[in-house]
Tab-separated table of N, CA and C in Angstrom:
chain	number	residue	atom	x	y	z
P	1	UNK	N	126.680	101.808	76.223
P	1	UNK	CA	125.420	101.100	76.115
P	1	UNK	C	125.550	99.903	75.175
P	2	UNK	N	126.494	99.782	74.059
P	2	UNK	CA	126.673	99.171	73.369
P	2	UNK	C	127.438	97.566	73.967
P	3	UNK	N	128.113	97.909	74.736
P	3	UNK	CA	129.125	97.009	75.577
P	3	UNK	C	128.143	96.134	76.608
P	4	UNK	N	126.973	96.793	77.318
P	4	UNK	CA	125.748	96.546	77.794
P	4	UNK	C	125.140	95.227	76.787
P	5	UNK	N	124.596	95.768	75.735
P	5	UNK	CA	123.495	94.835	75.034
P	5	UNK	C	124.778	93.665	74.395
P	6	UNK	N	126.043	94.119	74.446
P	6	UNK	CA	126.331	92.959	73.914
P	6	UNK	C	126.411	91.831	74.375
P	7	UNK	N	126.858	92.158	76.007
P	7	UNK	CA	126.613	90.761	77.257
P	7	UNK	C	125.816	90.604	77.462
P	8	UNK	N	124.604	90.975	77.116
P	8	UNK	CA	123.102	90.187	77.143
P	8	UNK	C	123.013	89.616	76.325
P	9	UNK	N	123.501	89.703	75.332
P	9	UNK	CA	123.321	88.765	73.700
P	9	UNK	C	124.191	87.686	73.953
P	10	UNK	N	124.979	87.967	74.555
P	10	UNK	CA	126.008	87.141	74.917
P	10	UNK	C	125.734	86.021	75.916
P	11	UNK	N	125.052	86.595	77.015
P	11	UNK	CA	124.481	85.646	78.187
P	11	UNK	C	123.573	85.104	77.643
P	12	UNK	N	122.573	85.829	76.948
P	12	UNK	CA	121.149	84.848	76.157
P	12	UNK	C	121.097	83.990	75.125
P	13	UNK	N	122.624	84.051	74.251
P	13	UNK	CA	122.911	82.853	73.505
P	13	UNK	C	123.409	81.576	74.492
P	14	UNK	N	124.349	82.101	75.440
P	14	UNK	CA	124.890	81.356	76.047
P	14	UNK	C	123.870	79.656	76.746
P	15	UNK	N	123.214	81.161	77.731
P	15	UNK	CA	121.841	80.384	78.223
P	15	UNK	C	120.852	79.445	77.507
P	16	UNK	N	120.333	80.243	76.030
P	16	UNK	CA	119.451	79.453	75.122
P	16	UNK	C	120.399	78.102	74.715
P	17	UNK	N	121.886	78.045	74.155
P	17	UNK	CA	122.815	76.817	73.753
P	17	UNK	C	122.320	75.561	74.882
P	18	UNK	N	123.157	76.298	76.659
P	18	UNK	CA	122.713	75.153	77.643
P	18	UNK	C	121.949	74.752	77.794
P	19	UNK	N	120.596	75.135	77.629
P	19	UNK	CA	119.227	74.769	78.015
P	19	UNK	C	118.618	74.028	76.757
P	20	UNK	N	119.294	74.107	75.295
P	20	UNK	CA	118.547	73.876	74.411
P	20	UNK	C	119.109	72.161	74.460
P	21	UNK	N	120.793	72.719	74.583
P	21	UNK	CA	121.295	71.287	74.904
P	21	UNK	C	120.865	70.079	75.953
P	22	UNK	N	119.984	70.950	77.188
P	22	UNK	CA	119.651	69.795	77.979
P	22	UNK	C	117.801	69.170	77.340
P	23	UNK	N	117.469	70.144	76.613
P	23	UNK	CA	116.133	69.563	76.664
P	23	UNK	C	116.439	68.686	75.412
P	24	UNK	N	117.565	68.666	74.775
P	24	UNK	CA	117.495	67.374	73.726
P	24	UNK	C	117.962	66.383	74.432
P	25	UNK	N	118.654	66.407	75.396
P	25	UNK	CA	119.267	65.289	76.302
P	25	UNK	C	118.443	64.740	76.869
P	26	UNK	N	117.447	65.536	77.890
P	26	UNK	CA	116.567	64.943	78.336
P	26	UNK	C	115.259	64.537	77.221
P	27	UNK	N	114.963	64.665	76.094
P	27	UNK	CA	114.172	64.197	75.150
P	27	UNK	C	115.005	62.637	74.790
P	28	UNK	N	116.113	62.474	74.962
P	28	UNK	CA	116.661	61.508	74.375
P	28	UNK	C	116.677	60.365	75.399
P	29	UNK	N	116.699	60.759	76.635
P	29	UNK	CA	116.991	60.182	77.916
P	29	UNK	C	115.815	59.910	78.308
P	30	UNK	N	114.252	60.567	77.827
P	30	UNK	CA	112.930	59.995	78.316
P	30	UNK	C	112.896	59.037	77.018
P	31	UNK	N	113.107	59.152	76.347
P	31	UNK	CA	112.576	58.116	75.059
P	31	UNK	C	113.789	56.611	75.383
P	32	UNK	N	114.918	57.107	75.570
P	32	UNK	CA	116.006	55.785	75.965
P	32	UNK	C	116.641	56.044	76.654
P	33	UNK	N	116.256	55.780	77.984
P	33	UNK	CA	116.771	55.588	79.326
P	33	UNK	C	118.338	55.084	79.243
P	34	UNK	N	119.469	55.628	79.533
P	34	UNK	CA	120.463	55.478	79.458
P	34	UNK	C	121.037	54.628	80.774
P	35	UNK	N	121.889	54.310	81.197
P	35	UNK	CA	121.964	53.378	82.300
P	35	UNK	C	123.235	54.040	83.063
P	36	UNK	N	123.705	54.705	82.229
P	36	UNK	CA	125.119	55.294	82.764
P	36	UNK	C	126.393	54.605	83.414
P	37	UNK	N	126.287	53.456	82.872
P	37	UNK	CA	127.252	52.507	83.784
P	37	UNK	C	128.243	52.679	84.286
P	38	UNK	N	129.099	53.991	83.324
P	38	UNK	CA	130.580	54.355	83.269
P	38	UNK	C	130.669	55.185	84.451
P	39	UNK	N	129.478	55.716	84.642
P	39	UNK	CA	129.692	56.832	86.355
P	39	UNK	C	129.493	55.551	87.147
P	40	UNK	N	129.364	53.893	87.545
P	40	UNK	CA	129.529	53.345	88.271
P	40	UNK	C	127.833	53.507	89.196
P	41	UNK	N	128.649	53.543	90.510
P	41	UNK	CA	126.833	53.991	91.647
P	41	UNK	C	127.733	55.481	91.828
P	42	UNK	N	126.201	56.214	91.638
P	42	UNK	CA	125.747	57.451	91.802
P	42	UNK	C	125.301	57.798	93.235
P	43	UNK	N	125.639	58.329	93.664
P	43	UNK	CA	125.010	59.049	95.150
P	43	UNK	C	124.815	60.489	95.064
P	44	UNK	N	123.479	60.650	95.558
P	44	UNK	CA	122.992	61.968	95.083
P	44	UNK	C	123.745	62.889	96.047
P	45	UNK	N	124.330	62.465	97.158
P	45	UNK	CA	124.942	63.399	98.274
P	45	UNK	C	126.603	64.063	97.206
P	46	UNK	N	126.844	62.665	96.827
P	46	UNK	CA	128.463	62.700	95.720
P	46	UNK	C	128.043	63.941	94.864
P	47	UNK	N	127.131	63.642	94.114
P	47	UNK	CA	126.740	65.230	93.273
P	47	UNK	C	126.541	66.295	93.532
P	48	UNK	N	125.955	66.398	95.194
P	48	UNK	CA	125.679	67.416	95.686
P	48	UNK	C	126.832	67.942	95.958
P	49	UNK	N	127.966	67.149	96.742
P	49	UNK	CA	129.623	67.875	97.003
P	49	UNK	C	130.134	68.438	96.087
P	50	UNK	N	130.041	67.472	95.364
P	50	UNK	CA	130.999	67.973	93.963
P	50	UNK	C	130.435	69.238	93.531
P	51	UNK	N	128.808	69.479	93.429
P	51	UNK	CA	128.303	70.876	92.893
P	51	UNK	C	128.760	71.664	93.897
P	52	UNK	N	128.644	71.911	95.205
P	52	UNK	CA	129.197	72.043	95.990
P	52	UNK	C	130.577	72.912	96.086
P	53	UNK	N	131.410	72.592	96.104
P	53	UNK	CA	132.733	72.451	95.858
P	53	UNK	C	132.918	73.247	94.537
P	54	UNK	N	133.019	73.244	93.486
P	54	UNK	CA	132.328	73.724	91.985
P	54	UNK	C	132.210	75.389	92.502
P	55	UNK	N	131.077	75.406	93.213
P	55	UNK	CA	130.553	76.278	93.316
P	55	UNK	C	131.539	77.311	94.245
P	56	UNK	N	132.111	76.445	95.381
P	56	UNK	CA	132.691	77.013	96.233
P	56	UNK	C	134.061	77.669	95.578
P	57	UNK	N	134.636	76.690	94.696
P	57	UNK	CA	136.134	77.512	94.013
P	57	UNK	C	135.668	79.069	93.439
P	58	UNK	N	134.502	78.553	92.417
P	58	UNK	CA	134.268	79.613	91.526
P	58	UNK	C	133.865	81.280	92.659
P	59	UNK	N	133.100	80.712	93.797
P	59	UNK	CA	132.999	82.085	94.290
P	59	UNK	C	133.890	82.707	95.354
P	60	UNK	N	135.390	81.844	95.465
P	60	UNK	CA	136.724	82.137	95.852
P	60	UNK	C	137.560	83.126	95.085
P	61	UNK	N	137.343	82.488	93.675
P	61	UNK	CA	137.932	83.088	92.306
P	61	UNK	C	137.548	84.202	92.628
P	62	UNK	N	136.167	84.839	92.495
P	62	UNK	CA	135.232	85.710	92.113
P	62	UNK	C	135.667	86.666	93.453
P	63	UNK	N	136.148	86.395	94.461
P	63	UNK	CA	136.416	87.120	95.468
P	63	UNK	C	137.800	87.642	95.239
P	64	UNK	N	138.320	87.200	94.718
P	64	UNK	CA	140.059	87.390	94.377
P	64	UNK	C	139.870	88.617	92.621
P	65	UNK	N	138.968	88.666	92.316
P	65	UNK	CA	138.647	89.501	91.463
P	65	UNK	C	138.517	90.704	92.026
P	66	UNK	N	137.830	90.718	93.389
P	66	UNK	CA	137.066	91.766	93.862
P	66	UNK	C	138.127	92.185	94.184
P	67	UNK	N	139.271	91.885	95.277
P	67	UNK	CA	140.146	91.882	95.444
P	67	UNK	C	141.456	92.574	94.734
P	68	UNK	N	141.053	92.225	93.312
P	68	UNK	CA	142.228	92.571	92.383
P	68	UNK	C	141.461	94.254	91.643
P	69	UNK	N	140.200	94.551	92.046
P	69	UNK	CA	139.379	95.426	90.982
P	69	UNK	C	139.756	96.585	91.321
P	70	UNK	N	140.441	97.178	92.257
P	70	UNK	CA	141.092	98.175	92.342
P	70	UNK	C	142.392	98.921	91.409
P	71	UNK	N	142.981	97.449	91.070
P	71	UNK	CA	144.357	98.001	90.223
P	71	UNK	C	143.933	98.091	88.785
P	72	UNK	N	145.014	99.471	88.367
P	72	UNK	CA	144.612	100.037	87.122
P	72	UNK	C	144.609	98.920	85.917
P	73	UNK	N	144.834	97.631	85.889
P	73	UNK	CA	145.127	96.749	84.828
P	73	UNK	C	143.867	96.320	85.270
P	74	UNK	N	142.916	96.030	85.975
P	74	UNK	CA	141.236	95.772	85.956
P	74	UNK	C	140.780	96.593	85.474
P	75	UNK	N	141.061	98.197	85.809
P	75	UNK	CA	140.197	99.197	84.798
P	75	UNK	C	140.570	98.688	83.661
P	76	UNK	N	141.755	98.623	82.830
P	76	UNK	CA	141.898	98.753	81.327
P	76	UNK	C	141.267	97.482	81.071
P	77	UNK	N	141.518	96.351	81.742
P	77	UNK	CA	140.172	95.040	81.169
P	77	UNK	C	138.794	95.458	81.364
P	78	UNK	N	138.626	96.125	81.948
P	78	UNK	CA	136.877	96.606	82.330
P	78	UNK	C	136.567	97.565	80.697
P	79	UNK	N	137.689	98.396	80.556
P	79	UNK	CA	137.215	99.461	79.361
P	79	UNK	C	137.283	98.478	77.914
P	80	UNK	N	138.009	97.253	77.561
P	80	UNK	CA	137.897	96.045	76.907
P	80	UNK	C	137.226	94.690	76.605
P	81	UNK	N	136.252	94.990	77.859
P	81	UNK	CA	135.343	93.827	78.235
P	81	UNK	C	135.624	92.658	77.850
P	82	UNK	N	137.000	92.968	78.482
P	82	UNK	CA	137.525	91.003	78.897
P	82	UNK	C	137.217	91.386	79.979
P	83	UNK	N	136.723	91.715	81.032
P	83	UNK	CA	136.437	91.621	82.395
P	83	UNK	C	134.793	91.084	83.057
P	84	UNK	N	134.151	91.833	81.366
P	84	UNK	CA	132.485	90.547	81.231
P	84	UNK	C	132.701	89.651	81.280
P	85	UNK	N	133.461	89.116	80.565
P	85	UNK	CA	133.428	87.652	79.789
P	85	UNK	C	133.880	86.885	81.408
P	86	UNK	N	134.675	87.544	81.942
P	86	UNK	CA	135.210	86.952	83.153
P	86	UNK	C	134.059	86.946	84.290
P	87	UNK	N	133.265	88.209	84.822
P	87	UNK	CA	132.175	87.687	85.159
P	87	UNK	C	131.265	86.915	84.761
P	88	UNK	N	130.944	86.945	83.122
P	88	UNK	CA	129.654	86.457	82.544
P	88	UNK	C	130.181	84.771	83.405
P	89	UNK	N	131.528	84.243	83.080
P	89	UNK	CA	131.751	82.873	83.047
P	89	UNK	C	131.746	82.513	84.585
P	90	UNK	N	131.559	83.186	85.840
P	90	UNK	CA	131.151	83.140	86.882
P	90	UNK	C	130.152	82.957	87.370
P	91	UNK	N	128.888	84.343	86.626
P	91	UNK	CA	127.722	83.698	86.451
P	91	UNK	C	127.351	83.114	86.200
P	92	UNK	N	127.629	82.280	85.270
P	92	UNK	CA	126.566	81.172	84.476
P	92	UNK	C	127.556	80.091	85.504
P	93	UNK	N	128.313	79.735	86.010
P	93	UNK	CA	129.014	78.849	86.530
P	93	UNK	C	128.010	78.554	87.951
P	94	UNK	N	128.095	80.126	88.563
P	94	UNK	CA	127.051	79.765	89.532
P	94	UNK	C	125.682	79.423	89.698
P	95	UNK	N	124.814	80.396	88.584
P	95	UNK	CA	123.576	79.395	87.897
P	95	UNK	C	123.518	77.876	87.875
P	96	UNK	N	124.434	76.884	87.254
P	96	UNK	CA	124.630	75.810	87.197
P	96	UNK	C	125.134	75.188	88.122
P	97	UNK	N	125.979	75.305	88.840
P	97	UNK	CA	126.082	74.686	90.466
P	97	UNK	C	124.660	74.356	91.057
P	98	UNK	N	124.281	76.326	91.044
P	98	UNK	CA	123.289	76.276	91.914
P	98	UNK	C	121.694	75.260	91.499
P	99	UNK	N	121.734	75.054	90.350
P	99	UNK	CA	120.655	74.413	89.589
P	99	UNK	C	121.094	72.787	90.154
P	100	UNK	N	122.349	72.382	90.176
P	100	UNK	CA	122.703	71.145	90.463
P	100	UNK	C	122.837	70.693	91.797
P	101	UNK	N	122.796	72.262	92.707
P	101	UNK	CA	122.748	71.449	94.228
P	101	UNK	C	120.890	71.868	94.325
P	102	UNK	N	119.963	71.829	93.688
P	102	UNK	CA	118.752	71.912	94.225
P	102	UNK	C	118.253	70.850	93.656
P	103	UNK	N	118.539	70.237	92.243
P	103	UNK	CA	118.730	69.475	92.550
P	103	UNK	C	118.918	68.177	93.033
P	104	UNK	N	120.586	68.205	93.079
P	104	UNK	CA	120.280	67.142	94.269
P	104	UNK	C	119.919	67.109	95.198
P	105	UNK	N	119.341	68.374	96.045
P	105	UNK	CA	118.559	67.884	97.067
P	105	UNK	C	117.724	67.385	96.868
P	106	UNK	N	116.769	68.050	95.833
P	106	UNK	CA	115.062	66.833	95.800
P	106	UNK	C	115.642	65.688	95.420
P	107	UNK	N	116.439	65.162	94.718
P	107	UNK	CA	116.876	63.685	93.946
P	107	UNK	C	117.106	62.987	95.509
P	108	UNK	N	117.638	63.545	96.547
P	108	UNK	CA	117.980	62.931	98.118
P	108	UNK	C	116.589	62.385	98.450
P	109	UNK	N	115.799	62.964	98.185
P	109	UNK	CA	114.468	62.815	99.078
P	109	UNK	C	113.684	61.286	98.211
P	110	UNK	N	113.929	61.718	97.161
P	110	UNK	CA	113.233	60.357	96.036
P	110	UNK	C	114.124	59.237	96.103
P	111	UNK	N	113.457	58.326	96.367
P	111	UNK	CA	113.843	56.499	96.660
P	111	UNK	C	114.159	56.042	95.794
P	112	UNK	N	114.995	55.065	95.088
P	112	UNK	CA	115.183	54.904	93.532
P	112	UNK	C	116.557	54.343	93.295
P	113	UNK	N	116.263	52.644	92.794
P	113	UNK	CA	117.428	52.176	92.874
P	113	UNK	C	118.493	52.309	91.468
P	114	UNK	N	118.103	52.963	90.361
P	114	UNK	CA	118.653	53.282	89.513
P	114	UNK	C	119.052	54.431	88.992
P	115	UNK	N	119.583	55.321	88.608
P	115	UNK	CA	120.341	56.782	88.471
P	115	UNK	C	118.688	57.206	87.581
P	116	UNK	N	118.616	58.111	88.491
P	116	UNK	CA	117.065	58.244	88.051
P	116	UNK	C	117.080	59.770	87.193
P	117	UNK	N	116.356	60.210	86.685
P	117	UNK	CA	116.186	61.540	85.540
P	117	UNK	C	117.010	62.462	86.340
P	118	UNK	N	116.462	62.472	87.553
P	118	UNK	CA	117.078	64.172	88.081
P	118	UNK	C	118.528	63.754	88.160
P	119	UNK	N	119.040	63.135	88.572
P	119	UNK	CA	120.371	62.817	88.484
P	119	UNK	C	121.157	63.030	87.001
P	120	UNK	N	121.128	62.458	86.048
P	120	UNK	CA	121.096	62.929	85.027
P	120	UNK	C	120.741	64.207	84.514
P	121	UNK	N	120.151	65.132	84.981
P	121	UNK	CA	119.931	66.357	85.015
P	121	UNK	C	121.498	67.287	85.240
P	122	UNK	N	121.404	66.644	87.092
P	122	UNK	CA	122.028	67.209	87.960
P	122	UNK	C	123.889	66.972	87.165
P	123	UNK	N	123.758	65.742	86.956
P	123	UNK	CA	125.223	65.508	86.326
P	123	UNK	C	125.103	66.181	85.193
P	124	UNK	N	124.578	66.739	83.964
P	124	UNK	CA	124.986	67.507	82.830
P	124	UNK	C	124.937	69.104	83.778
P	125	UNK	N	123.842	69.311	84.465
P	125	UNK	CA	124.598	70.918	85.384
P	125	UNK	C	126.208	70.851	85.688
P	126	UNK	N	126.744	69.796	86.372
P	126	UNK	CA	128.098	69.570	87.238
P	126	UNK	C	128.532	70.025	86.003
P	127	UNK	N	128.654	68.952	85.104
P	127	UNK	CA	129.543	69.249	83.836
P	127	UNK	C	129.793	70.690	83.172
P	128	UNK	N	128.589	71.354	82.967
P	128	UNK	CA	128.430	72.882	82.455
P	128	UNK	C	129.197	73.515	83.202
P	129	UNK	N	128.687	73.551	84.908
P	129	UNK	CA	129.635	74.333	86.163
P	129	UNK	C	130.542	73.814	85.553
P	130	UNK	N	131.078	72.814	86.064
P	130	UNK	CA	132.469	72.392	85.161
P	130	UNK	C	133.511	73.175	84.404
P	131	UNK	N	132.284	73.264	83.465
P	131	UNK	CA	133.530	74.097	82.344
P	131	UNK	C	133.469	75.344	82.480
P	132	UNK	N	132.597	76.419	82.883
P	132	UNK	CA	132.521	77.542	83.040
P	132	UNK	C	133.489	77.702	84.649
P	133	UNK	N	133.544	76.843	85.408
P	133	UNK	CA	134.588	77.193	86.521
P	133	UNK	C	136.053	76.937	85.663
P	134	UNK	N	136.437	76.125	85.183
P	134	UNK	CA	137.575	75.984	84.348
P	134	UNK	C	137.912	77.488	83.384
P	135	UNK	N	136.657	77.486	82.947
P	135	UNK	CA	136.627	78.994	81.855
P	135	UNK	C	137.478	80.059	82.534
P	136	UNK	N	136.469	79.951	83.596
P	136	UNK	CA	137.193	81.421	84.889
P	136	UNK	C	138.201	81.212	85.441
P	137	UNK	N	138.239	80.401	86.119
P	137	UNK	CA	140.136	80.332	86.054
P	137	UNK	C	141.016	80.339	84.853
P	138	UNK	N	140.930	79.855	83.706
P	138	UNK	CA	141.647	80.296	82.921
P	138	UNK	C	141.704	82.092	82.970
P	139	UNK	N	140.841	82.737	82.511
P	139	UNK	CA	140.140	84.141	82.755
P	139	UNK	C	141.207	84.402	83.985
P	140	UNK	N	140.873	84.125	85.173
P	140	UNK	CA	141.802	84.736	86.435
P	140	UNK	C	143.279	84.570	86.311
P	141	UNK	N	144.018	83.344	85.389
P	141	UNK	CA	145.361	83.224	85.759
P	141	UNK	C	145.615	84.111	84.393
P	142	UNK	N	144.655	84.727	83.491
P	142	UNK	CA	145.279	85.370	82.579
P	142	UNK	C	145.505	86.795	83.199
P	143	UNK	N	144.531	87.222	84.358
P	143	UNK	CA	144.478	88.541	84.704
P	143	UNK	C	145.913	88.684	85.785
P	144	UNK	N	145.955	87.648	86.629
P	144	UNK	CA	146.754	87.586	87.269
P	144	UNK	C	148.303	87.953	87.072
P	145	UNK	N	148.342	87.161	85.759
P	145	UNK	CA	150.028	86.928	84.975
P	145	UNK	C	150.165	88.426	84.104
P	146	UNK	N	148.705	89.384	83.546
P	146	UNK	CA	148.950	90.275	83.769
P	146	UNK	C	149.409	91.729	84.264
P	147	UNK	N	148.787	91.157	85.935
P	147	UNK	CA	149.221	92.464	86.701
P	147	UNK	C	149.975	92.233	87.028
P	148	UNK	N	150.832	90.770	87.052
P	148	UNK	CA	152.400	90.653	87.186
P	148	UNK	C	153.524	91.033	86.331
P	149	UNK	N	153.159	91.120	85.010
P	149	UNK	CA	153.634	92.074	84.562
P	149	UNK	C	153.704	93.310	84.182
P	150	UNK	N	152.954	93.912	84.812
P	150	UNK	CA	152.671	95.180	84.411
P	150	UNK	C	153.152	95.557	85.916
P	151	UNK	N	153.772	95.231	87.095
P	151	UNK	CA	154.008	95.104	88.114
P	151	UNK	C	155.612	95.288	87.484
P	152	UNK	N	155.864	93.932	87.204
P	152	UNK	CA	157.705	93.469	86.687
P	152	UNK	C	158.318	94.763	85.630
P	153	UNK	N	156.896	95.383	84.753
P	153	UNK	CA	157.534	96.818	84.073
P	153	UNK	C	157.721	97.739	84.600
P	154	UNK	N	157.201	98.334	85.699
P	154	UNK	CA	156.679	99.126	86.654
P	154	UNK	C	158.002	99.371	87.322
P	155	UNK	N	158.574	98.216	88.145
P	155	UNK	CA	159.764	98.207	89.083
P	155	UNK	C	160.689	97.920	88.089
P	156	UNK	N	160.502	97.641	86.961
P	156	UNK	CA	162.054	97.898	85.749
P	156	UNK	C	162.153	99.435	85.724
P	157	UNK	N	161.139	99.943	85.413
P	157	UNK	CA	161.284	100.934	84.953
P	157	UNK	C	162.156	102.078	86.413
P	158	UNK	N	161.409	101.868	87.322
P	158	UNK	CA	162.220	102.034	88.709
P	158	UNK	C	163.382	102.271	88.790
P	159	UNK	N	163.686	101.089	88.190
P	159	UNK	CA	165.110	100.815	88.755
P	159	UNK	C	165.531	101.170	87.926
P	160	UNK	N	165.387	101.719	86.154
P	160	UNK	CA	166.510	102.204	85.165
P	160	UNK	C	166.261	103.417	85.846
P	161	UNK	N	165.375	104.381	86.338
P	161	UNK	CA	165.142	105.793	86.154
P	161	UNK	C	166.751	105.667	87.854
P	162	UNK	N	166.278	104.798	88.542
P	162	UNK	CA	167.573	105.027	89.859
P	162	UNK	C	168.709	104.903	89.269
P	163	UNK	N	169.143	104.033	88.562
P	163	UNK	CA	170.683	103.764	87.560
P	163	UNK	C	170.996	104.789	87.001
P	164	UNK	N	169.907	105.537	86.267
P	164	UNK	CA	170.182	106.767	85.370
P	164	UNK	C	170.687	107.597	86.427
P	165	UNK	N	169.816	108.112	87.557
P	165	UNK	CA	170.439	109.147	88.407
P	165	UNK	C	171.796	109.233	89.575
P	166	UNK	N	171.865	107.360	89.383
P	166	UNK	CA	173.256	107.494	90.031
P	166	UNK	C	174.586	107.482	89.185
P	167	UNK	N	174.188	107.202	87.719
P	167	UNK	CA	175.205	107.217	86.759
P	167	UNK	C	175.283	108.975	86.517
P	168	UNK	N	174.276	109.931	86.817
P	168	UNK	CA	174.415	111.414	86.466
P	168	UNK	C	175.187	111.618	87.714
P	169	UNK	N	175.161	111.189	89.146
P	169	UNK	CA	175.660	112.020	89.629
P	169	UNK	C	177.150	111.547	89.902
């Protein structure tokens, strides 16, 4: 139960940080309209792919988890809860996609020749997805390079216990 309340404390700091971070952004961004020059022209369809896409790796990853949750080196991360942290960073990855392709859909529908609020919205979501898809793959190639070795000990061990019994007989 303890392991429970801690990934809620965990998700609800997480959540309160992103959200606290966008409403100062957007407080800063209604008071001085930023122009964004360095993203060039913006197309709300471009944001939508990219969230898109974002979204699509992370719930590839997340399938290759499912995938992997059978072998005993997922239980022992599950009883360690490095295996939260690896969902938590999925979830919130997909939260934020999903916040950034809705979106850009309404931003599609509104006329507007300058990178208008929701866009700016939508681009600090990308960014968050961003890093929380980065997060999780880091997270997956650590689990991965795990059960590869615990695989590579497995068939060592194999093969001394066969050496031993052909050196006895």
């Amino acid at each position: 139960m303890e392991i429970i309340n801690k990934n809620k404390k965990l998700y609800f700091y997480n959540l309160l940080f992103l959200f606290g971070t966008l409403i100062i952004l957007c407080i800063i961004e209604l008071k001085n309209p930023m122009k964004f020059s360095f993203f060039g022209k913006i197309d709300s369809f471009d944001l939508l792919t990219l969230s898109s896409i974002i979204a699509g790796f992370l719930f590839s990853s997340f399938c290759l988890l499912i995938g992997l949750y059978d072998t005993k080196t997922v239980e022992l991360m599950e009883r360690s809860n490095y295996l939260n942290k690896i969902i938590l960073s999925h979830e919130l990855g997909f939260v934020f996609s999903s916040l950034s392709i809705l979106i850009s859909i309404v931003d599609i529908f509104l006329i507007s020749t300058e990178i208008s609020f929701f866009e700016f919205i939508s681009i600090y979501f990308i960014i968050v997805s961003l890093f929380y898809f980065l997060l999780s793959m880091y997270y997956v190639y650590n689990i991965v390079n795990f059960i590869r070795e615990e695989k590579k000990r497995k068939s060592q061990n194999i093969f001394d216990i066969s050496l031993k019994k052909d050196s006895e007989s």
